[in-house]
PDB file of C-alpha atoms in Angstrom:
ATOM      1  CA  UNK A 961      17.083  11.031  13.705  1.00 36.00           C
ATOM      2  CA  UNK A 962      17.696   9.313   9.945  1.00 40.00           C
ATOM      3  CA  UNK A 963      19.354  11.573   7.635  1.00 39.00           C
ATOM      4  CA  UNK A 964      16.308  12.003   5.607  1.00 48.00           C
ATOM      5  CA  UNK A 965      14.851  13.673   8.722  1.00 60.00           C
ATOM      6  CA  UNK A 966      17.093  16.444   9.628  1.00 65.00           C
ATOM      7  CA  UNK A 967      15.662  19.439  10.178  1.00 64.00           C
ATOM      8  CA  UNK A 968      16.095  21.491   7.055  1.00 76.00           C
ATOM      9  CA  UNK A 969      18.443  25.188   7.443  1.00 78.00           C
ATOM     10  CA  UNK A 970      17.822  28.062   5.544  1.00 86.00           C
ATOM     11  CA  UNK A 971      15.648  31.043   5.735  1.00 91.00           C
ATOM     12  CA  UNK A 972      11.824  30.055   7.502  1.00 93.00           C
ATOM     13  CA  UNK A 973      10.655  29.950   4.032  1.00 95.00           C
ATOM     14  CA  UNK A 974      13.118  27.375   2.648  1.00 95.00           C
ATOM     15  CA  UNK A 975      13.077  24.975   5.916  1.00 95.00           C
ATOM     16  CA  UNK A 976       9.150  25.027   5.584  1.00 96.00           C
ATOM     17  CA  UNK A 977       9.743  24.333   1.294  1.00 95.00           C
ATOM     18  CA  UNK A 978      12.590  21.436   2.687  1.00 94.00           C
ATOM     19  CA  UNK A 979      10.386  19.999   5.642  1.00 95.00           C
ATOM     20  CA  UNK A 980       7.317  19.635   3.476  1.00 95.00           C
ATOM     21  CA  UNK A 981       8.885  17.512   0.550  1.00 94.00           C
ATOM     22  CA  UNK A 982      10.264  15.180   3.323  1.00 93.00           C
ATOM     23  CA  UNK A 983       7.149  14.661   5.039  1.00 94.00           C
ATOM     24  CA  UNK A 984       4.795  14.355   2.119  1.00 92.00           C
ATOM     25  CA  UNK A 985       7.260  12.203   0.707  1.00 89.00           C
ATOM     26  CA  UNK A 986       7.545  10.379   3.754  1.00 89.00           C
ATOM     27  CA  UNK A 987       3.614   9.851   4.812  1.00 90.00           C
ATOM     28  CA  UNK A 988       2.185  11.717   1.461  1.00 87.00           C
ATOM     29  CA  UNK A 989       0.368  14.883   0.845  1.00 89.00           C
ATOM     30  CA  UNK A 990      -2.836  14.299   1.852  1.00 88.00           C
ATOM     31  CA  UNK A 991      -1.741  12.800   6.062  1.00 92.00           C
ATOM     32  CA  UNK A 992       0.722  15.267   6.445  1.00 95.00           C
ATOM     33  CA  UNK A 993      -0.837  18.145   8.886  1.00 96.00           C
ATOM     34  CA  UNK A 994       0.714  21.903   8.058  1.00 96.00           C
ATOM     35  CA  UNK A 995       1.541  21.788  12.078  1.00 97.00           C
ATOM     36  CA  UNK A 996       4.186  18.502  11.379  1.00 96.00           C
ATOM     37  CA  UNK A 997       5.844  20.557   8.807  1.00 96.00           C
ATOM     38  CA  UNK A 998       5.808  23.481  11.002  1.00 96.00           C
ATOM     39  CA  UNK A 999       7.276  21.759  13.788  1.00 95.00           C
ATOM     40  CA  UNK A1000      10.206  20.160  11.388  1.00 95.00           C
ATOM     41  CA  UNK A1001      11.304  23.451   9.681  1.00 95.00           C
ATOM     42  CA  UNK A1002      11.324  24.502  13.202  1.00 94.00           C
ATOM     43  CA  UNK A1003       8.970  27.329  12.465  1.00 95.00           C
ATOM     44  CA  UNK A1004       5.148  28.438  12.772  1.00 95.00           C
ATOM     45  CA  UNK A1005       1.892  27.581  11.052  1.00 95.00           C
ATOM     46  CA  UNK A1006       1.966  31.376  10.744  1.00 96.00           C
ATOM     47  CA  UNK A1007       5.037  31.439   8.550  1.00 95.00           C
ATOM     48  CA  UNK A1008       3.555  28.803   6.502  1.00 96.00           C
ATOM     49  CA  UNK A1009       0.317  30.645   5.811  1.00 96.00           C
ATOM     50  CA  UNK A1010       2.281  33.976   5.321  1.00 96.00           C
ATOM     51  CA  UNK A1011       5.137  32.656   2.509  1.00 96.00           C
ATOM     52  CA  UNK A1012       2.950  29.882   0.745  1.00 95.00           C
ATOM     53  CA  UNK A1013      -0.747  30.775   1.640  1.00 92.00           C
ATOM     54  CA  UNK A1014      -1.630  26.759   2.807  1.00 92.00           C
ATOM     55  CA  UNK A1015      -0.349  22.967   1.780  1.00 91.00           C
ATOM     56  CA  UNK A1016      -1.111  23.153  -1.920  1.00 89.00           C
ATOM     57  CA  UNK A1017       0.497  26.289  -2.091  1.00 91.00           C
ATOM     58  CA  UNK A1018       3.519  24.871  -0.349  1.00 92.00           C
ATOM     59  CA  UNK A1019       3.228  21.624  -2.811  1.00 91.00           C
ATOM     60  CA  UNK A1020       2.955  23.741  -5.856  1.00 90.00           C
ATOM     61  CA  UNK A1021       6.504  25.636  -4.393  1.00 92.00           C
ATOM     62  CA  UNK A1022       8.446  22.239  -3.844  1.00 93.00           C
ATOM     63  CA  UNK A1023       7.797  21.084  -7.341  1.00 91.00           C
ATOM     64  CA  UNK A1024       8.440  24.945  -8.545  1.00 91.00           C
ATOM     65  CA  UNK A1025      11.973  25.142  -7.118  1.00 92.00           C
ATOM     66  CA  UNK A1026      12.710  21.209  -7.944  1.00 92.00           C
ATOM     67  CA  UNK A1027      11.923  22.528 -12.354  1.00 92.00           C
ATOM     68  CA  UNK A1028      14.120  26.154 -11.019  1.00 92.00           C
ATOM     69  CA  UNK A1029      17.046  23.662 -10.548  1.00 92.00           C
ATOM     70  CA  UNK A1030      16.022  21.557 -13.526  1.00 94.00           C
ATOM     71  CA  UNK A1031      15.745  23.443 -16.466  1.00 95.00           C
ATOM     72  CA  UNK A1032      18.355  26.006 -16.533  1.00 96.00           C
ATOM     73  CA  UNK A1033      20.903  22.833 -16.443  1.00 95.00           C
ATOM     74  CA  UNK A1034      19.149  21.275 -19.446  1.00 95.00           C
ATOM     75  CA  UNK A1035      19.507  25.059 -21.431  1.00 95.00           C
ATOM     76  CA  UNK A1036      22.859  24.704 -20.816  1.00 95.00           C
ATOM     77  CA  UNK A1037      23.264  21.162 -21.544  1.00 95.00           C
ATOM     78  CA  UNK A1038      21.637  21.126 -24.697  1.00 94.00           C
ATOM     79  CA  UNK A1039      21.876  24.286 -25.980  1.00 92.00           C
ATOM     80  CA  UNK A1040      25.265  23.777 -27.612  1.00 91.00           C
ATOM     81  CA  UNK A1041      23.725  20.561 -29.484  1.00 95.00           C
ATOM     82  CA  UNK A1042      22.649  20.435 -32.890  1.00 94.00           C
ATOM     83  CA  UNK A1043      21.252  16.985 -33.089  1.00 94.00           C
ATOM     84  CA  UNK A1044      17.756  17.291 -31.846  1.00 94.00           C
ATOM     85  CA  UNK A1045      17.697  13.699 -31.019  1.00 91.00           C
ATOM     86  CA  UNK A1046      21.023  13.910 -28.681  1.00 94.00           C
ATOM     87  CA  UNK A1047      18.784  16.473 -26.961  1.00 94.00           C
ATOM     88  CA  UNK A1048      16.455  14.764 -26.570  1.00 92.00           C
ATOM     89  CA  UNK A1049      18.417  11.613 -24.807  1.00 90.00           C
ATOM     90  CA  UNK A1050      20.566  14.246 -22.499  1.00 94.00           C
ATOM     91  CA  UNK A1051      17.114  15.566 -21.468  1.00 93.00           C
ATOM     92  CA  UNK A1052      16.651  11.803 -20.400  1.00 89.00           C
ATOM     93  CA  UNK A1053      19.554  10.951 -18.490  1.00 90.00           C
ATOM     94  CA  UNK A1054      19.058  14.614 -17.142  1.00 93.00           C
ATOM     95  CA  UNK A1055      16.186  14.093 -15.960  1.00 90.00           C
ATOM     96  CA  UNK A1056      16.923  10.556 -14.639  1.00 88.00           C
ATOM     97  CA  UNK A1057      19.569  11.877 -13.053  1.00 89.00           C
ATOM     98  CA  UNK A1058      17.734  14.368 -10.907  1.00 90.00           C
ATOM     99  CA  UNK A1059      15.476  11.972  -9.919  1.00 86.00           C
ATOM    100  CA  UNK A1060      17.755   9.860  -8.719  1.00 84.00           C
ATOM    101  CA  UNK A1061      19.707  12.451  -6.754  1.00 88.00           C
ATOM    102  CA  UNK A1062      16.828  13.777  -4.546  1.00 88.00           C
ATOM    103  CA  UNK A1063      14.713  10.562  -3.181  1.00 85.00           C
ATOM    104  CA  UNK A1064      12.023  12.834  -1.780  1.00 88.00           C
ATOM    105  CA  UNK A1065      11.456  15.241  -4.742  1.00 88.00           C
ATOM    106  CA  UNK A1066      11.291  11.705  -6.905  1.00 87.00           C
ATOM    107  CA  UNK A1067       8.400  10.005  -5.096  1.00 87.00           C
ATOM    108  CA  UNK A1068       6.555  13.541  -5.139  1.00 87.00           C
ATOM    109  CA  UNK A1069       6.737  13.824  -8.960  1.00 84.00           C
ATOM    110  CA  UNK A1070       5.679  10.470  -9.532  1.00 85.00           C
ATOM    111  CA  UNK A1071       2.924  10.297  -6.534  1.00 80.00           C
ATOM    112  CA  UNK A1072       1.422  13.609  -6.304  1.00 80.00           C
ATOM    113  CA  UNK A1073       2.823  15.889  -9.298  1.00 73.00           C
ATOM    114  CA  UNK A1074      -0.393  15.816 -11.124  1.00 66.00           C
ATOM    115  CA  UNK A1075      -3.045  14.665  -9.155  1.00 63.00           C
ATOM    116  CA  UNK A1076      -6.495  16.542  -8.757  1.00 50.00           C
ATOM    117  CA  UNK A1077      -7.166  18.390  -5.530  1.00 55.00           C
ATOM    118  CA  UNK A1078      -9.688  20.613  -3.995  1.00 55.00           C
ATOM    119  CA  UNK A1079     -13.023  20.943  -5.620  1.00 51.00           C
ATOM    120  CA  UNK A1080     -12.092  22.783  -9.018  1.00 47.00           C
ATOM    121  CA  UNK A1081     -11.184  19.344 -10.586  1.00 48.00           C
ATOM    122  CA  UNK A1082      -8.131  21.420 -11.861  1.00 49.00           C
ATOM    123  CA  UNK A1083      -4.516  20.406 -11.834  1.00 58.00           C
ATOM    124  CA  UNK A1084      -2.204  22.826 -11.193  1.00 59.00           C
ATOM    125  CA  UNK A1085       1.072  23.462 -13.366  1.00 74.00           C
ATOM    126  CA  UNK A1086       3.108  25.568 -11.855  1.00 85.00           C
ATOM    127  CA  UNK A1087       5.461  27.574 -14.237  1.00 89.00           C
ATOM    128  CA  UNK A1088       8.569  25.477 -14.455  1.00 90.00           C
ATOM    129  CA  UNK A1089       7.276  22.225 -15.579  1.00 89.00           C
ATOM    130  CA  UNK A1090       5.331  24.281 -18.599  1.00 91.00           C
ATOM    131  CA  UNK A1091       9.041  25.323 -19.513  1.00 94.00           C
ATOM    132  CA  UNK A1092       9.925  22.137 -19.226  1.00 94.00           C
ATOM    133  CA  UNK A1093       7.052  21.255 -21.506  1.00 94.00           C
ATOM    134  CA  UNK A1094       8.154  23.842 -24.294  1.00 95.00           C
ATOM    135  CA  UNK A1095      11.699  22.913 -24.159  1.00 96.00           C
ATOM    136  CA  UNK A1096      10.477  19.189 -25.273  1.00 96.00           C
ATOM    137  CA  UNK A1097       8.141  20.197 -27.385  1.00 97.00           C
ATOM    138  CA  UNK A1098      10.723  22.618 -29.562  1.00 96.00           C
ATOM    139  CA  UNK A1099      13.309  19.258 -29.230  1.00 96.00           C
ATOM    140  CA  UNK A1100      10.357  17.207 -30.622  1.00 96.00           C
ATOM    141  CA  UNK A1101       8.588  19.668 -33.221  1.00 97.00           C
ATOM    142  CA  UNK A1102      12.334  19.891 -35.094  1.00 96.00           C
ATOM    143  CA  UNK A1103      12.643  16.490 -35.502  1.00 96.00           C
ATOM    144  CA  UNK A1104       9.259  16.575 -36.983  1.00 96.00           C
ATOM    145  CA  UNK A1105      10.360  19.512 -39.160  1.00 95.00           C
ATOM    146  CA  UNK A1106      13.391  17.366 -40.108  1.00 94.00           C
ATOM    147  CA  UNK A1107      11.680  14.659 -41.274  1.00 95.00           C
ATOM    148  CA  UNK A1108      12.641  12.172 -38.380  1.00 95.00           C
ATOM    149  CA  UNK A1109       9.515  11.512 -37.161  1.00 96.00           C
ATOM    150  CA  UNK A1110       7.525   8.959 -38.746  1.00 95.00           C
ATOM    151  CA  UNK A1111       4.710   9.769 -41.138  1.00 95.00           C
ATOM    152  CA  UNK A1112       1.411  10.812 -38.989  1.00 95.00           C
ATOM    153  CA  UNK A1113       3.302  11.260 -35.195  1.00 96.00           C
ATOM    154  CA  UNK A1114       1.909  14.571 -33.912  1.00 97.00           C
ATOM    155  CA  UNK A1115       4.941  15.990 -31.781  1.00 97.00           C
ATOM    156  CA  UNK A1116       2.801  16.681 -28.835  1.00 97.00           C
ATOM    157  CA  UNK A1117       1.214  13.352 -28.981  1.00 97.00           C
ATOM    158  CA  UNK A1118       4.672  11.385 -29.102  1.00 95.00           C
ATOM    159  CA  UNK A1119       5.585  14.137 -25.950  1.00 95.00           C
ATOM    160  CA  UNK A1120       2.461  13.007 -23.689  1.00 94.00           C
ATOM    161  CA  UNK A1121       3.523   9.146 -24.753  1.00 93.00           C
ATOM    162  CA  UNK A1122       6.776   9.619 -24.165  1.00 92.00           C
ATOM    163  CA  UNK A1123       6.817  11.888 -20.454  1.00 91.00           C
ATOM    164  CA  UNK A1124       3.295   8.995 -19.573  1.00 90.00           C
ATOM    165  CA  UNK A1125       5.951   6.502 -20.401  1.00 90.00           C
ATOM    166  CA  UNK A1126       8.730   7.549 -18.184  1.00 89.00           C
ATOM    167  CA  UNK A1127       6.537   8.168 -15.205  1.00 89.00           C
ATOM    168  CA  UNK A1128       4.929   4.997 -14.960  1.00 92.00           C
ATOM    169  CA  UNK A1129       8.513   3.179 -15.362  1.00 91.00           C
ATOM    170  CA  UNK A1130       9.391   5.457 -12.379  1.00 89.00           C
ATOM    171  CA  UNK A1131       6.758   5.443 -10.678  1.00 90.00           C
ATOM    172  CA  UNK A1132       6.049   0.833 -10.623  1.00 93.00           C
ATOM    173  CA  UNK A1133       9.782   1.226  -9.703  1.00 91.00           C
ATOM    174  CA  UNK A1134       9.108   3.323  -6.767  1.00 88.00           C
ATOM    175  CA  UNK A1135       6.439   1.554  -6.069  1.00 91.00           C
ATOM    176  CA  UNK A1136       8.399  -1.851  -5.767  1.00 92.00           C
ATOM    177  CA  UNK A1137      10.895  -0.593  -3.502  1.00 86.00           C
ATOM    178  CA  UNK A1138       7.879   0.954  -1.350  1.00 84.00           C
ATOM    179  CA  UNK A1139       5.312  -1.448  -1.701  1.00 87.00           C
ATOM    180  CA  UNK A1140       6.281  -4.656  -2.996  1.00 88.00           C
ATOM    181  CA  UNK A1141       4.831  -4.123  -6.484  1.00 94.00           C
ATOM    182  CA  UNK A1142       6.337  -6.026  -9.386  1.00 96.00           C
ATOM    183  CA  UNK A1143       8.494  -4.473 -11.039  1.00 94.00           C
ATOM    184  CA  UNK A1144      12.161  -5.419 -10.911  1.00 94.00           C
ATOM    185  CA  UNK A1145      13.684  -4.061 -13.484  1.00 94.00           C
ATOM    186  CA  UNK A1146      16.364  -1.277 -13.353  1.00 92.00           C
ATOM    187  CA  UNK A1147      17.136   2.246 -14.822  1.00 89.00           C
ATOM    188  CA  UNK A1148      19.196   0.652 -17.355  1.00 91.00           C
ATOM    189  CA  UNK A1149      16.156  -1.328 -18.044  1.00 94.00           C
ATOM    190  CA  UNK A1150      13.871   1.685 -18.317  1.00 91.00           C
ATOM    191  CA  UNK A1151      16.731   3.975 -21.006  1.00 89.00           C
ATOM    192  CA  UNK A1152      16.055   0.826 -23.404  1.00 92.00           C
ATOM    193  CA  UNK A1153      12.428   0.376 -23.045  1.00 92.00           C
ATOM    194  CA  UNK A1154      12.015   4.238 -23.608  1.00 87.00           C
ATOM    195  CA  UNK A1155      14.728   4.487 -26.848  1.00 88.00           C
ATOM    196  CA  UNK A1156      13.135   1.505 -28.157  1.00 91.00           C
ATOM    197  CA  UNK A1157       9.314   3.017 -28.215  1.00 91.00           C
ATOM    198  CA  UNK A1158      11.417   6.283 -29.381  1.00 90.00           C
ATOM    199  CA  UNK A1159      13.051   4.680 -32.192  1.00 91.00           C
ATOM    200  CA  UNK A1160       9.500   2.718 -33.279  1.00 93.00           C
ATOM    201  CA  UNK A1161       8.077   7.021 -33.876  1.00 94.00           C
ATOM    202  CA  UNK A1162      11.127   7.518 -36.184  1.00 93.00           C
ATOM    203  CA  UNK A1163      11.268   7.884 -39.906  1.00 93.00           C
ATOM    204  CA  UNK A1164      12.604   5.152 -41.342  1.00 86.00           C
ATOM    205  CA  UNK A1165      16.607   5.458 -41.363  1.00 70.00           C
ATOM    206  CA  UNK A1166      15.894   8.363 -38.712  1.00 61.00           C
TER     207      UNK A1166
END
């Protein structure tokens, strides 16, 4: 058994949380059968149903816990920072960071976090990445009340271009390793191409 496949420890609930973001990582959301994760946390369907209702409840969990883990280390990262725009690049490598740390929890933020599913057409944020979302926004909205935003960038406009950005650099990267797509560049690559369309929405001599 590969590393990425040992069976997850923990309470049932966190080895069914653990087994379900290597699985739907491994063969994605949609192929992965509630009895496989089951079976890996070494658990029962029962469980499953009981702690997270069914899969999307159990998706909507994974990504929970991964923003739980996330955003109380950017607080304390950035909260001691003055400079809204040296927030805004330890957010980055922060972020970068965490992505490149758990494998799993990457290609499920890039290949499922906000896809449609079931027949309300909604997509479901779960609580942590809407902090996540104020947190930039409040980094963003006092550089525009500082003046270092160029003349007509709305803040939440330059967020959406800026997090659409990121993904997709993640995401063709994944997606080369995975599936041969091109896109060889590397995450030294991707911090320049995101400062530089950064730097093009500043003021000028922001």
């Amino acid at each position: 058994m590969s590393p990425a496949r040992t069976p997850p420890t923990g309470s049932s609930r966190d080895r069914l949380r653990e087994a379900a973001k290597i699985l739907f990582a491994e063969r994605g959301y949609e192929t992965t059968s509630t009895a496989a994760i089951a079976r890996l946390a070494g658990t029962s369907q029962s469980q499953l149903i009981k702690h997270f209702t069914n899969k999307e409840g159990l998706l909507e969990a994974i990504f929970d816990h991964a923003w739980q883990q996330i955003n109380p280390a950017i607080q304390m990262a950035t909260q001691a920072i003055d400079d809204p725009k040296e927030k805004l690049r330890v957010l980055l490598e922060m972020v970068m960071n965490f992505m490149e740390k758990d494998r799993a929890q990457r290609a499920l933020f890039l290949l499922e976090g906000r896809r449609i599913r079931g027949s309300s057409h909604v997509v479901a944020f779960v609580p942590g990445f809407r902090e996540f979302i104020r947190t930039l926004d409040g980094i963003l909205s006092a550089m525009s009340e500082n003046g270092e935003l160029a003349p007509g960038v709305h803040p939440q406009a330059l967020r959406s271009a800026l997090m659409g950005t990121l993904e997709s650099l993640l995401r063709d990267q994944l997606l080369a390793k995975t599936s041969k797509f091109p896109a060889s560049y590397s995450d030294e690559d991707i911090r320049a191409v995101f400062t530089r369309m950064m730097n093009s929405c500043l003021a000028e001599g922001g």
